[in-house]
Amino acid sequence: MTRTATATIPVVFTTIADPVQIGLVASLNRPGGNVTGVTILSVEVGPKLLELLHGAVPSATTIALLVNPTNPNAETQSKNTQEAARRLGLELHVLNASTERDFDAVFAKVRELRAGALLIGQDVFFNAESAQLGVLTVRHAIPAIFPLPEFVAAGGLMSYGASRSDAWHQAGIYVGRILKGEKPADLPVMQPTKFELVINLKTARTLGLTIPPGVLAIADEVID
């Protein structure tokens, strides 16, 4: 959907993409036109993902970061995560994938680098392949973290990302405000305020990992 679909009917969206990038709004603060809503995209979440992964797998001093080079936010994700890695004293290697065909080469490179863990960056393509990525991390025995919980349900070790139920609630609030007379153009696109950490303890045991109590204590959901 783009702003060309309708120019008059008020539209409230929720999206995992960048609404500016995909043409839904002119900007986050001033959406313009008849469209506004909620995005759960947060390129700044990369350092937090790395911090949580390091906390869960402190023995991993070499980490691989997977990004989609076709994503306009890939450079920002890589830069922010590299800076976080330096602060934590970790060695970070950036790997690229933009199609399913790239996954085999990615996991081969992870083995070659002897990376102790994998961080999968936020990207619409990766989101669509989250279950497959979860299965692949188990198959290749690599502790990994990703923003969506479907990744953990498929066997991935951890996920940390914006709460979609909270995003839907926020979107509902905007619908109510518009029905009361406010204009979408005057309602800034809301960004994530609530994040959720999910951990798969079954996967941790399969990988021979013991998740530190401090990390488990802050988990919103534990799969056992």
Short mmCIF file of C-alpha atoms in Angstrom, two decimals:
data_model
loop_
_atom_site.label_atom_id
_atom_site.label_comp_id
_atom_site.label_asym_id
_atom_site.label_seq_id
_atom_site.Cartn_x
_atom_site.Cartn_y
_atom_site.Cartn_z
CA MET A 1 0.00 0.00 0.00
CA THR A 2 1.14 3.58 -0.72
CA ARG A 3 -0.37 6.98 -0.23
CA THR A 4 -1.68 6.76 -3.81
CA ALA A 5 -4.25 4.12 -2.83
CA THR A 6 -6.56 6.74 -1.35
CA ALA A 7 -6.11 10.43 -0.66
CA THR A 8 -9.26 11.05 1.35
CA ILE A 9 -10.19 8.10 3.56
CA PRO A 10 -8.29 8.19 6.92
CA VAL A 11 -5.90 5.23 7.20
CA VAL A 12 -4.18 3.94 10.37
CA PHE A 13 -1.46 1.34 9.80
CA THR A 14 0.85 -0.90 11.77
CA THR A 15 3.99 -1.97 9.94
CA ILE A 16 7.31 -3.72 10.50
CA ALA A 17 8.82 -1.59 7.72
CA ASP A 18 10.01 2.00 7.60
CA PRO A 19 6.77 3.88 6.69
CA VAL A 20 8.73 6.71 5.08
CA GLN A 21 10.80 4.33 2.98
CA ILE A 22 7.77 2.42 1.67
CA GLY A 23 5.84 5.59 0.89
CA LEU A 24 3.12 5.53 3.55
CA VAL A 25 4.00 8.92 5.05
CA ALA A 26 6.15 11.94 4.24
CA SER A 27 7.92 11.82 7.62
CA LEU A 28 7.39 10.27 11.05
CA ASN A 29 6.75 13.56 12.84
CA ARG A 30 4.64 15.09 10.08
CA PRO A 31 2.99 12.25 8.18
CA GLY A 32 0.93 14.56 5.97
CA GLY A 33 -2.13 13.56 4.02
CA ASN A 34 -4.63 11.03 5.32
CA VAL A 35 -2.31 8.32 6.69
CA THR A 36 -0.67 7.72 10.07
CA GLY A 37 -0.07 4.80 12.38
CA VAL A 38 2.52 2.77 14.27
CA THR A 39 5.83 1.28 13.17
CA ILE A 40 7.63 -1.39 15.16
CA LEU A 41 10.81 -0.80 13.19
CA SER A 42 13.72 0.34 15.36
CA VAL A 43 17.19 0.37 13.80
CA GLU A 44 18.54 1.44 17.19
CA VAL A 45 17.65 -1.96 18.68
CA GLY A 46 20.85 -3.57 17.31
CA PRO A 47 23.10 -2.59 20.25
CA LYS A 48 20.50 -3.93 22.71
CA LEU A 49 20.30 -7.21 20.80
CA LEU A 50 24.08 -7.50 21.00
CA GLU A 51 24.08 -6.69 24.70
CA LEU A 52 21.48 -9.37 25.42
CA LEU A 53 23.24 -11.95 23.25
CA HIS A 54 26.53 -11.24 24.98
CA GLY A 55 24.84 -11.54 28.36
CA ALA A 56 23.36 -14.92 27.43
CA VAL A 57 26.54 -16.25 25.77
CA PRO A 58 29.42 -14.43 27.52
CA SER A 59 31.95 -16.95 26.19
CA ALA A 60 31.31 -15.75 22.63
CA THR A 61 33.86 -13.01 21.96
CA THR A 62 33.48 -13.17 18.17
CA ILE A 63 29.98 -12.33 16.94
CA ALA A 64 28.53 -12.34 13.42
CA LEU A 65 25.96 -9.72 12.41
CA LEU A 66 23.67 -10.53 9.50
CA VAL A 67 22.22 -7.61 7.53
CA ASN A 68 20.45 -7.20 4.21
CA PRO A 69 22.64 -4.93 2.06
CA THR A 70 19.61 -3.80 0.04
CA ASN A 71 18.02 -2.33 3.18
CA PRO A 72 18.64 1.44 3.38
CA ASN A 73 19.09 1.04 7.14
CA ALA A 74 21.77 -1.67 6.84
CA GLU A 75 24.68 0.76 7.15
CA THR A 76 23.17 2.39 10.24
CA GLN A 77 22.49 -0.99 11.83
CA SER A 78 26.05 -2.12 11.15
CA LYS A 79 27.60 1.10 12.45
CA ASN A 80 25.53 1.17 15.65
CA THR A 81 26.22 -2.49 16.39
CA GLN A 82 29.95 -2.17 15.63
CA GLU A 83 30.18 0.70 18.13
CA ALA A 84 28.37 -1.40 20.74
CA ALA A 85 30.71 -4.33 20.06
CA ARG A 86 33.75 -2.15 20.67
CA ARG A 87 32.31 -0.96 23.99
CA LEU A 88 31.76 -4.58 25.02
CA GLY A 89 35.21 -5.68 23.86
CA LEU A 90 33.77 -7.97 21.17
CA GLU A 91 34.91 -8.71 17.63
CA LEU A 92 32.01 -8.20 15.20
CA HIS A 93 31.90 -9.42 11.60
CA VAL A 94 29.17 -8.13 9.27
CA LEU A 95 27.69 -10.68 6.86
CA ASN A 96 25.21 -10.02 4.05
CA ALA A 97 22.14 -11.82 2.75
CA SER A 98 19.37 -10.56 0.51
CA THR A 99 17.91 -13.86 -0.77
CA GLU A 100 17.34 -17.36 0.61
CA ARG A 101 20.17 -18.59 -1.59
CA ASP A 102 22.59 -16.54 0.51
CA PHE A 103 21.84 -18.37 3.76
CA ASP A 104 24.09 -21.39 3.15
CA ALA A 105 27.07 -19.12 2.46
CA VAL A 106 26.27 -17.06 5.56
CA PHE A 107 26.32 -20.03 7.91
CA ALA A 108 29.45 -21.41 6.22
CA LYS A 109 31.12 -18.04 6.89
CA VAL A 110 29.97 -18.12 10.52
CA ARG A 111 31.77 -21.46 10.92
CA GLU A 112 34.84 -20.15 9.10
CA LEU A 113 35.02 -17.14 11.41
CA ARG A 114 34.48 -19.38 14.43
CA ALA A 115 31.86 -16.94 15.59
CA GLY A 116 30.37 -17.91 18.92
CA ALA A 117 27.00 -16.30 18.25
CA LEU A 118 24.92 -14.66 15.54
CA LEU A 119 22.87 -11.47 15.61
CA ILE A 120 20.30 -11.18 12.82
CA GLY A 121 19.47 -7.57 12.01
CA GLN A 122 15.99 -6.14 11.59
CA ASP A 123 14.80 -6.37 8.00
CA VAL A 124 11.51 -7.08 6.21
CA PHE A 125 13.06 -9.99 4.26
CA PHE A 126 14.51 -11.55 7.41
CA ASN A 127 11.18 -11.08 9.16
CA ALA A 128 9.47 -13.11 6.42
CA GLU A 129 12.12 -15.82 6.82
CA SER A 130 12.26 -15.72 10.64
CA ALA A 131 11.04 -19.32 11.09
CA GLN A 132 13.52 -20.66 8.53
CA LEU A 133 16.34 -18.69 10.15
CA GLY A 134 15.40 -20.17 13.53
CA VAL A 135 15.61 -23.69 12.09
CA LEU A 136 18.95 -22.94 10.41
CA THR A 137 20.54 -21.65 13.62
CA VAL A 138 19.60 -24.90 15.35
CA ARG A 139 20.85 -26.99 12.44
CA HIS A 140 24.19 -25.17 12.51
CA ALA A 141 24.32 -25.10 16.33
CA ILE A 142 24.81 -21.34 16.60
CA PRO A 143 23.31 -19.25 19.43
CA ALA A 144 21.39 -16.42 17.79
CA ILE A 145 19.09 -13.50 18.49
CA PHE A 146 16.49 -11.85 16.27
CA PRO A 147 13.76 -9.22 16.77
CA LEU A 148 10.72 -11.50 16.17
CA PRO A 149 9.42 -14.23 18.55
CA GLU A 150 8.56 -16.53 15.61
CA PHE A 151 12.31 -17.04 15.34
CA VAL A 152 12.40 -18.45 18.87
CA ALA A 153 9.30 -20.59 18.33
CA ALA A 154 11.12 -22.19 15.37
CA GLY A 155 14.14 -23.02 17.55
CA GLY A 156 16.18 -19.82 17.64
CA LEU A 157 17.73 -19.06 21.00
CA MET A 158 16.44 -15.54 21.70
CA SER A 159 14.35 -12.69 20.38
CA TYR A 160 14.06 -9.09 21.47
CA GLY A 161 11.88 -6.59 19.73
CA ALA A 162 8.93 -4.27 19.84
CA SER A 163 5.66 -5.68 21.16
CA ARG A 164 3.21 -6.07 18.30
CA SER A 165 0.22 -6.30 20.67
CA ASP A 166 1.23 -2.93 22.10
CA ALA A 167 1.54 -1.52 18.56
CA TRP A 168 -1.98 -2.72 17.74
CA HIS A 169 -3.26 -1.10 20.94
CA GLN A 170 -1.59 2.18 20.01
CA ALA A 171 -3.11 1.99 16.52
CA GLY A 172 -6.54 1.49 18.08
CA ILE A 173 -6.05 4.65 20.13
CA TYR A 174 -5.30 6.59 16.94
CA VAL A 175 -8.45 5.20 15.29
CA GLY A 176 -10.47 6.49 18.23
CA ARG A 177 -8.89 9.92 18.04
CA ILE A 178 -9.56 10.17 14.31
CA LEU A 179 -13.17 9.11 14.79
CA LYS A 180 -13.48 11.96 17.27
CA GLY A 181 -12.36 14.46 14.66
CA GLU A 182 -8.55 14.60 14.67
CA LYS A 183 -6.72 14.49 11.35
CA PRO A 184 -4.13 11.78 10.48
CA ALA A 185 -1.80 14.51 9.22
CA ASP A 186 -1.61 15.93 12.75
CA LEU A 187 -0.82 12.59 14.43
CA PRO A 188 2.90 11.64 14.34
CA VAL A 189 3.73 8.05 13.49
CA MET A 190 4.26 6.28 16.81
CA GLN A 191 7.43 4.29 17.39
CA PRO A 192 8.06 1.35 19.74
CA THR A 193 7.72 1.96 23.48
CA LYS A 194 7.41 -1.61 24.75
CA PHE A 195 9.92 -4.36 23.94
CA GLU A 196 9.79 -8.08 24.74
CA LEU A 197 12.55 -10.62 25.38
CA VAL A 198 11.81 -14.29 24.60
CA ILE A 199 14.24 -17.13 25.37
CA ASN A 200 14.13 -20.77 24.24
CA LEU A 201 15.60 -22.83 27.10
CA LYS A 202 15.19 -26.06 25.14
CA THR A 203 17.50 -24.65 22.47
CA ALA A 204 19.92 -23.44 25.14
CA ARG A 205 20.20 -26.98 26.50
CA THR A 206 20.66 -28.39 23.00
CA LEU A 207 23.53 -25.94 22.49
CA GLY A 208 25.03 -26.79 25.86
CA LEU A 209 24.37 -23.28 27.19
CA THR A 210 23.34 -22.15 30.63
CA ILE A 211 21.51 -18.86 30.41
CA PRO A 212 22.64 -16.65 33.32
CA PRO A 213 19.91 -16.03 35.94
CA GLY A 214 20.17 -12.27 35.38
CA VAL A 215 19.16 -12.68 31.74
CA LEU A 216 16.34 -15.12 32.51
CA ALA A 217 15.02 -12.73 35.16
CA ILE A 218 14.29 -10.02 32.58
CA ALA A 219 12.70 -12.35 30.00
CA ASP A 220 9.06 -11.70 29.16
CA GLU A 221 8.60 -15.28 27.99
CA VAL A 222 10.62 -18.47 28.43
CA ILE A 223 10.00 -21.48 26.19
CA ASP A 224 10.87 -24.72 27.95
#
